Amino acid sequence: MSTLILSRKSVRELLKMPDVINAVEEAFRHWSEGKVVMPPKSYLILEQGDFRAMPVAVPGALGIKWVSVFTENPLRRLPTVIGTIIYNDPATGSPLAIMDATDLTAYRTGATSALASRYLARRNSSTLGIVGAGAQAYTQLLAHAEVFDLKSIRVYDYSREAAEKFAGSLNEYPLRTTSLQEAIDCDIVCTLTPSRQPFVKKEWVRPGTHINAVGADARGKQELEPSVLAAATVVVDDIVQAASAGELNMPISKGLFREEDIYATLSDVISGKKNGRNDDAAVTVFDCTGLAIEDIAVARLVYESAVSNGRYPSVDLLEA
Ligand SMILES: NC(=O)c1ccc[n+]([C@@H]2O[C@H](COP(=O)([O-])OP(=O)(O)OC[C@H]3O[C@@H](n4cnc5c(N)ncnc54)[C@H](O)[C@@H]3O)[C@@H](O)[C@H]2O)c1
């Protein structure tokens, strides 16, 4: 029995954004059809950050992601988010692959946001605002560029250096650094920071904007003023996760938003059980907390391309 070992570099060369978007969309459809086993992610809260365990089974694939979010890591030249996936054989449970999931996480998160934007943003959206020019920013841009004809991309980071480095590395896109308010003044906005203080002000959000609120993925994190949510059509990836650890967690804990105010889950919208955008003036918000179905769908793609490629190392973990 052999287990493929796939490093960050190997996984990155096997990831193709258009395939990732399709795989993630299929995973959401499977979920809405009741074909998925996925408990809410479990958190290990530490002083230096947190770990999450994300087990899941989807048709034809199963496994677990073990992922950390340590916000001081960039000072050590390490990614804030570091993940590893064990990808198992659904028939026998044996480990088919152990793969780095650092870039895989960024790809699946970008793909999920772009899918939310496909269903919730105005169809002719052409401006994208990015707040937080860290590891998640590039794949949000890449995925949105697959789905929309982007004429202008504005990036803001409270570290001017981070924003300029990001913009300078992507000359092939119509990208420029701007103020925070200008980055919010776009058709689609992606917020990608670990902030615990809301910075998206209601008066900056124009009618018709779609916001992917991605950064808040643990208790206490928050990027949008609660009044933005109160006036918006709010779609979540998972109700339990969004209410306890997503963008909604702080407004709900303070009584400024109620679970009943959530309009739909993304899987309901993708499967057609609920409508996506039907009013050009509405503000829509997707509360993206990150789901194990997204990880396993992409891990499967990576595993299958690694097998067909045939040149990646393996070990016999069950060697007796
Ligand atoms: N929802 C999901 O599925 C998902 C997936 C991956 C990461 N995340 C979360 O997204 C966030 C970003 O992750 P990352 O890997 O890009 O981190 P990162 O550390 O690589 O980048 C974060 C960037 O945000 C900037 N920043 C921090 N606070 C800011 C603020 N108030 N205003 C403007 N810029 C600010 C930092 O300078 C940095 O450049 C984290 O909170 C992470 O936990 C969520």
mmCIF file of N, CA, C and O and ligand atoms in Angstrom, residues 52 69 74 80-81 105 108-109 131-136 156-159 162 192-195 199 214-215 217 221 288-290, ligand 1:
data_model
loop_
_atom_site.group_PDB
_atom_site.id
_atom_site.type_symbol
_atom_site.label_atom_id
_atom_site.label_comp_id
_atom_site.label_asym_id
_atom_site.label_seq_id
_atom_site.Cartn_x
_atom_site.Cartn_y
_atom_site.Cartn_z
ATOM 1 N N ARG A 52 -7.719 23.823 13.599
ATOM 2 C CA ARG A 52 -9.052 23.293 13.319
ATOM 3 C C ARG A 52 -8.908 21.892 12.733
ATOM 4 O O ARG A 52 -8.037 21.666 11.887
ATOM 5 N N VAL A 69 -4.099 28.576 12.250
ATOM 6 C CA VAL A 69 -4.090 30.007 11.920
ATOM 7 C C VAL A 69 -3.297 30.698 13.033
ATOM 8 O O VAL A 69 -3.798 30.899 14.139
ATOM 9 N N PRO A 74 3.816 35.402 9.893
ATOM 10 C CA PRO A 74 4.548 36.164 8.884
ATOM 11 C C PRO A 74 5.853 36.770 9.422
ATOM 12 O O PRO A 74 6.827 36.906 8.683
ATOM 13 N N THR A 80 0.466 32.481 7.610
ATOM 14 C CA THR A 80 -0.474 32.544 8.750
ATOM 15 C C THR A 80 -1.275 31.245 8.827
ATOM 16 O O THR A 80 -1.464 30.672 9.898
ATOM 17 N N VAL A 81 -1.749 30.788 7.660
ATOM 18 C CA VAL A 81 -2.572 29.568 7.588
ATOM 19 C C VAL A 81 -1.711 28.437 7.025
ATOM 20 O O VAL A 81 -1.195 28.549 5.913
ATOM 21 N N THR A 105 -5.854 25.444 0.505
ATOM 22 C CA THR A 105 -6.845 26.216 1.270
ATOM 23 C C THR A 105 -7.121 27.557 0.574
ATOM 24 O O THR A 105 -8.273 27.971 0.426
ATOM 25 N N ARG A 108 -9.192 26.867 -2.660
ATOM 26 C CA ARG A 108 -10.617 26.510 -2.470
ATOM 27 C C ARG A 108 -11.389 27.685 -1.888
ATOM 28 O O ARG A 108 -12.563 27.863 -2.175
ATOM 29 N N THR A 109 -10.715 28.524 -1.093
ATOM 30 C CA THR A 109 -11.410 29.685 -0.520
ATOM 31 C C THR A 109 -11.689 30.712 -1.627
ATOM 32 O O THR A 109 -12.790 31.273 -1.708
ATOM 33 N N VAL A 131 -9.476 43.693 0.362
ATOM 34 C CA VAL A 131 -8.942 44.281 1.599
ATOM 35 C C VAL A 131 -8.186 43.185 2.336
ATOM 36 O O VAL A 131 -8.776 42.176 2.735
ATOM 37 N N GLY A 132 -6.864 43.409 2.480
ATOM 38 C CA GLY A 132 -5.989 42.390 3.067
ATOM 39 C C GLY A 132 -5.213 41.704 1.948
ATOM 40 O O GLY A 132 -5.742 40.857 1.248
ATOM 41 N N ALA A 133 -3.954 42.127 1.780
ATOM 42 C CA ALA A 133 -3.155 41.627 0.650
ATOM 43 C C ALA A 133 -2.220 40.508 1.099
ATOM 44 O O ALA A 133 -1.037 40.502 0.776
ATOM 45 N N GLY A 134 -2.765 39.551 1.854
ATOM 46 C CA GLY A 134 -1.949 38.434 2.325
ATOM 47 C C GLY A 134 -2.096 37.208 1.442
ATOM 48 O O GLY A 134 -2.365 37.319 0.238
ATOM 49 N N ALA A 135 -1.966 36.039 2.053
ATOM 50 C CA ALA A 135 -1.932 34.789 1.287
ATOM 51 C C ALA A 135 -3.234 34.509 0.543
ATOM 52 O O ALA A 135 -3.227 33.874 -0.508
ATOM 53 N N GLN A 136 -4.372 34.973 1.095
ATOM 54 C CA GLN A 136 -5.650 34.645 0.431
ATOM 55 C C GLN A 136 -5.929 35.562 -0.771
ATOM 56 O O GLN A 136 -6.792 35.253 -1.599
ATOM 57 N N TYR A 156 -6.368 47.184 -0.871
ATOM 58 C CA TYR A 156 -5.971 47.957 0.313
ATOM 59 C C TYR A 156 -5.472 46.991 1.376
ATOM 60 O O TYR A 156 -6.038 45.911 1.574
ATOM 61 N N ASP A 157 -4.392 47.371 2.044
ATOM 62 C CA ASP A 157 -3.916 46.630 3.215
ATOM 63 C C ASP A 157 -3.393 47.681 4.182
ATOM 64 O O ASP A 157 -2.802 48.677 3.753
ATOM 65 N N TYR A 158 -3.600 47.505 5.484
ATOM 66 C CA TYR A 158 -3.072 48.533 6.391
ATOM 67 C C TYR A 158 -1.556 48.520 6.423
ATOM 68 O O TYR A 158 -0.933 49.475 6.880
ATOM 69 N N SER A 159 -0.965 47.465 5.917
ATOM 70 C CA SER A 159 0.475 47.498 5.643
ATOM 71 C C SER A 159 0.649 47.943 4.188
ATOM 72 O O SER A 159 0.333 47.204 3.253
ATOM 73 N N ALA A 162 2.690 45.599 2.158
ATOM 74 C CA ALA A 162 2.011 44.382 1.690
ATOM 75 C C ALA A 162 1.182 44.686 0.445
ATOM 76 O O ALA A 162 1.194 43.936 -0.535
ATOM 77 N N LEU A 192 -10.324 40.111 3.665
ATOM 78 C CA LEU A 192 -9.418 38.962 3.848
ATOM 79 C C LEU A 192 -8.421 39.230 4.963
ATOM 80 O O LEU A 192 -7.227 38.990 4.804
ATOM 81 N N THR A 193 -8.921 39.745 6.089
ATOM 82 C CA THR A 193 -8.010 40.089 7.188
ATOM 83 C C THR A 193 -8.412 39.334 8.462
ATOM 84 O O THR A 193 -9.564 38.929 8.603
ATOM 85 N N PRO A 194 -7.462 39.202 9.418
ATOM 86 C CA PRO A 194 -7.828 38.576 10.703
ATOM 87 C C PRO A 194 -8.377 39.591 11.709
ATOM 88 O O PRO A 194 -8.282 39.379 12.914
ATOM 89 N N SER A 195 -8.959 40.684 11.219
ATOM 90 C CA SER A 195 -9.346 41.791 12.093
ATOM 91 C C SER A 195 -10.381 41.383 13.148
ATOM 92 O O SER A 195 -11.249 40.549 12.902
ATOM 93 N N PHE A 199 -14.213 47.161 10.026
ATOM 94 C CA PHE A 199 -13.671 48.323 9.300
ATOM 95 C C PHE A 199 -14.480 48.668 8.047
ATOM 96 O O PHE A 199 -14.239 49.695 7.430
ATOM 97 N N VAL A 214 -14.537 36.996 4.308
ATOM 98 C CA VAL A 214 -13.761 35.742 4.379
ATOM 99 C C VAL A 214 -12.880 35.677 5.625
ATOM 100 O O VAL A 214 -12.627 34.608 6.166
ATOM 101 N N GLY A 215 -12.416 36.847 6.076
ATOM 102 C CA GLY A 215 -11.384 36.856 7.119
ATOM 103 C C GLY A 215 -11.859 36.311 8.450
ATOM 104 O O GLY A 215 -11.109 35.652 9.173
ATOM 105 N N ASP A 217 -13.103 33.843 10.627
ATOM 106 C CA ASP A 217 -13.341 32.394 10.614
ATOM 107 C C ASP A 217 -13.063 31.796 11.990
ATOM 108 O O ASP A 217 -12.747 30.626 12.105
ATOM 109 N N LYS A 221 -13.530 37.319 15.692
ATOM 110 C CA LYS A 221 -13.110 38.040 14.474
ATOM 111 C C LYS A 221 -14.328 38.706 13.826
ATOM 112 O O LYS A 221 -15.441 38.178 13.876
ATOM 113 N N CYS A 288 -18.218 33.608 4.643
ATOM 114 C CA CYS A 288 -17.429 32.439 4.240
ATOM 115 C C CYS A 288 -16.569 31.983 5.419
ATOM 116 O O CYS A 288 -15.638 32.689 5.802
ATOM 117 N N THR A 289 -16.902 30.834 6.003
ATOM 118 C CA THR A 289 -16.100 30.354 7.147
ATOM 119 C C THR A 289 -15.156 29.228 6.740
ATOM 120 O O THR A 289 -14.229 28.912 7.475
ATOM 121 N N GLY A 290 -15.424 28.612 5.577
ATOM 122 C CA GLY A 290 -14.562 27.526 5.100
ATOM 123 C C GLY A 290 -15.104 26.167 5.512
ATOM 124 O O GLY A 290 -15.351 25.909 6.684
HETATM 125 N N1 LIG B 1 -13.063 31.683 5.449
HETATM 126 C C1 LIG B 1 -12.131 30.870 5.027
HETATM 127 O O1 LIG B 1 -12.401 29.836 4.431
HETATM 128 C C2 LIG B 1 -10.706 31.269 5.253
HETATM 129 C C3 LIG B 1 -9.673 30.548 4.615
HETATM 130 C C4 LIG B 1 -8.354 30.956 4.808
HETATM 131 C C5 LIG B 1 -8.072 32.042 5.635
HETATM 132 N N2 LIG B 1 -9.097 32.682 6.268
HETATM 133 C C6 LIG B 1 -8.850 33.837 7.145
HETATM 134 O O2 LIG B 1 -8.545 34.937 6.307
HETATM 135 C C7 LIG B 1 -7.693 35.849 7.005
HETATM 136 C C8 LIG B 1 -6.488 36.179 6.138
HETATM 137 O O3 LIG B 1 -5.731 35.015 5.927
HETATM 138 P P1 LIG B 1 -4.322 35.084 5.147
HETATM 139 O O4 LIG B 1 -3.841 33.693 5.056
HETATM 140 O O5 LIG B 1 -4.454 35.917 3.905
HETATM 141 O O6 LIG B 1 -3.481 35.910 6.235
HETATM 142 P P2 LIG B 1 -2.157 36.790 5.966
HETATM 143 O O7 LIG B 1 -1.557 36.998 7.315
HETATM 144 O O8 LIG B 1 -1.336 36.164 4.904
HETATM 145 O O9 LIG B 1 -2.723 38.172 5.397
HETATM 146 C C9 LIG B 1 -3.544 39.052 6.137
HETATM 147 C C10 LIG B 1 -3.312 40.455 5.589
HETATM 148 O O10 LIG B 1 -4.303 41.329 6.163
HETATM 149 C C11 LIG B 1 -3.659 42.555 6.538
HETATM 150 N N3 LIG B 1 -4.485 43.145 7.595
HETATM 151 C C12 LIG B 1 -4.646 42.716 8.858
HETATM 152 N N4 LIG B 1 -5.557 43.490 9.508
HETATM 153 C C13 LIG B 1 -5.983 44.424 8.601
HETATM 154 C C14 LIG B 1 -6.929 45.468 8.652
HETATM 155 N N5 LIG B 1 -7.641 45.733 9.752
HETATM 156 N N6 LIG B 1 -7.118 46.223 7.530
HETATM 157 C C15 LIG B 1 -6.411 45.972 6.397
HETATM 158 N N7 LIG B 1 -5.495 44.970 6.284
HETATM 159 C C16 LIG B 1 -5.291 44.204 7.376
HETATM 160 C C17 LIG B 1 -2.265 42.165 6.978
HETATM 161 O O11 LIG B 1 -1.377 43.252 6.877
HETATM 162 C C18 LIG B 1 -1.941 41.036 5.969
HETATM 163 O O12 LIG B 1 -1.305 41.528 4.802
HETATM 164 C C19 LIG B 1 -7.362 35.162 8.336
HETATM 165 O O13 LIG B 1 -8.244 35.657 9.339
HETATM 166 C C20 LIG B 1 -7.641 33.693 8.064
HETATM 167 O O14 LIG B 1 -7.967 32.989 9.248
HETATM 168 C C21 LIG B 1 -10.398 32.334 6.079
#
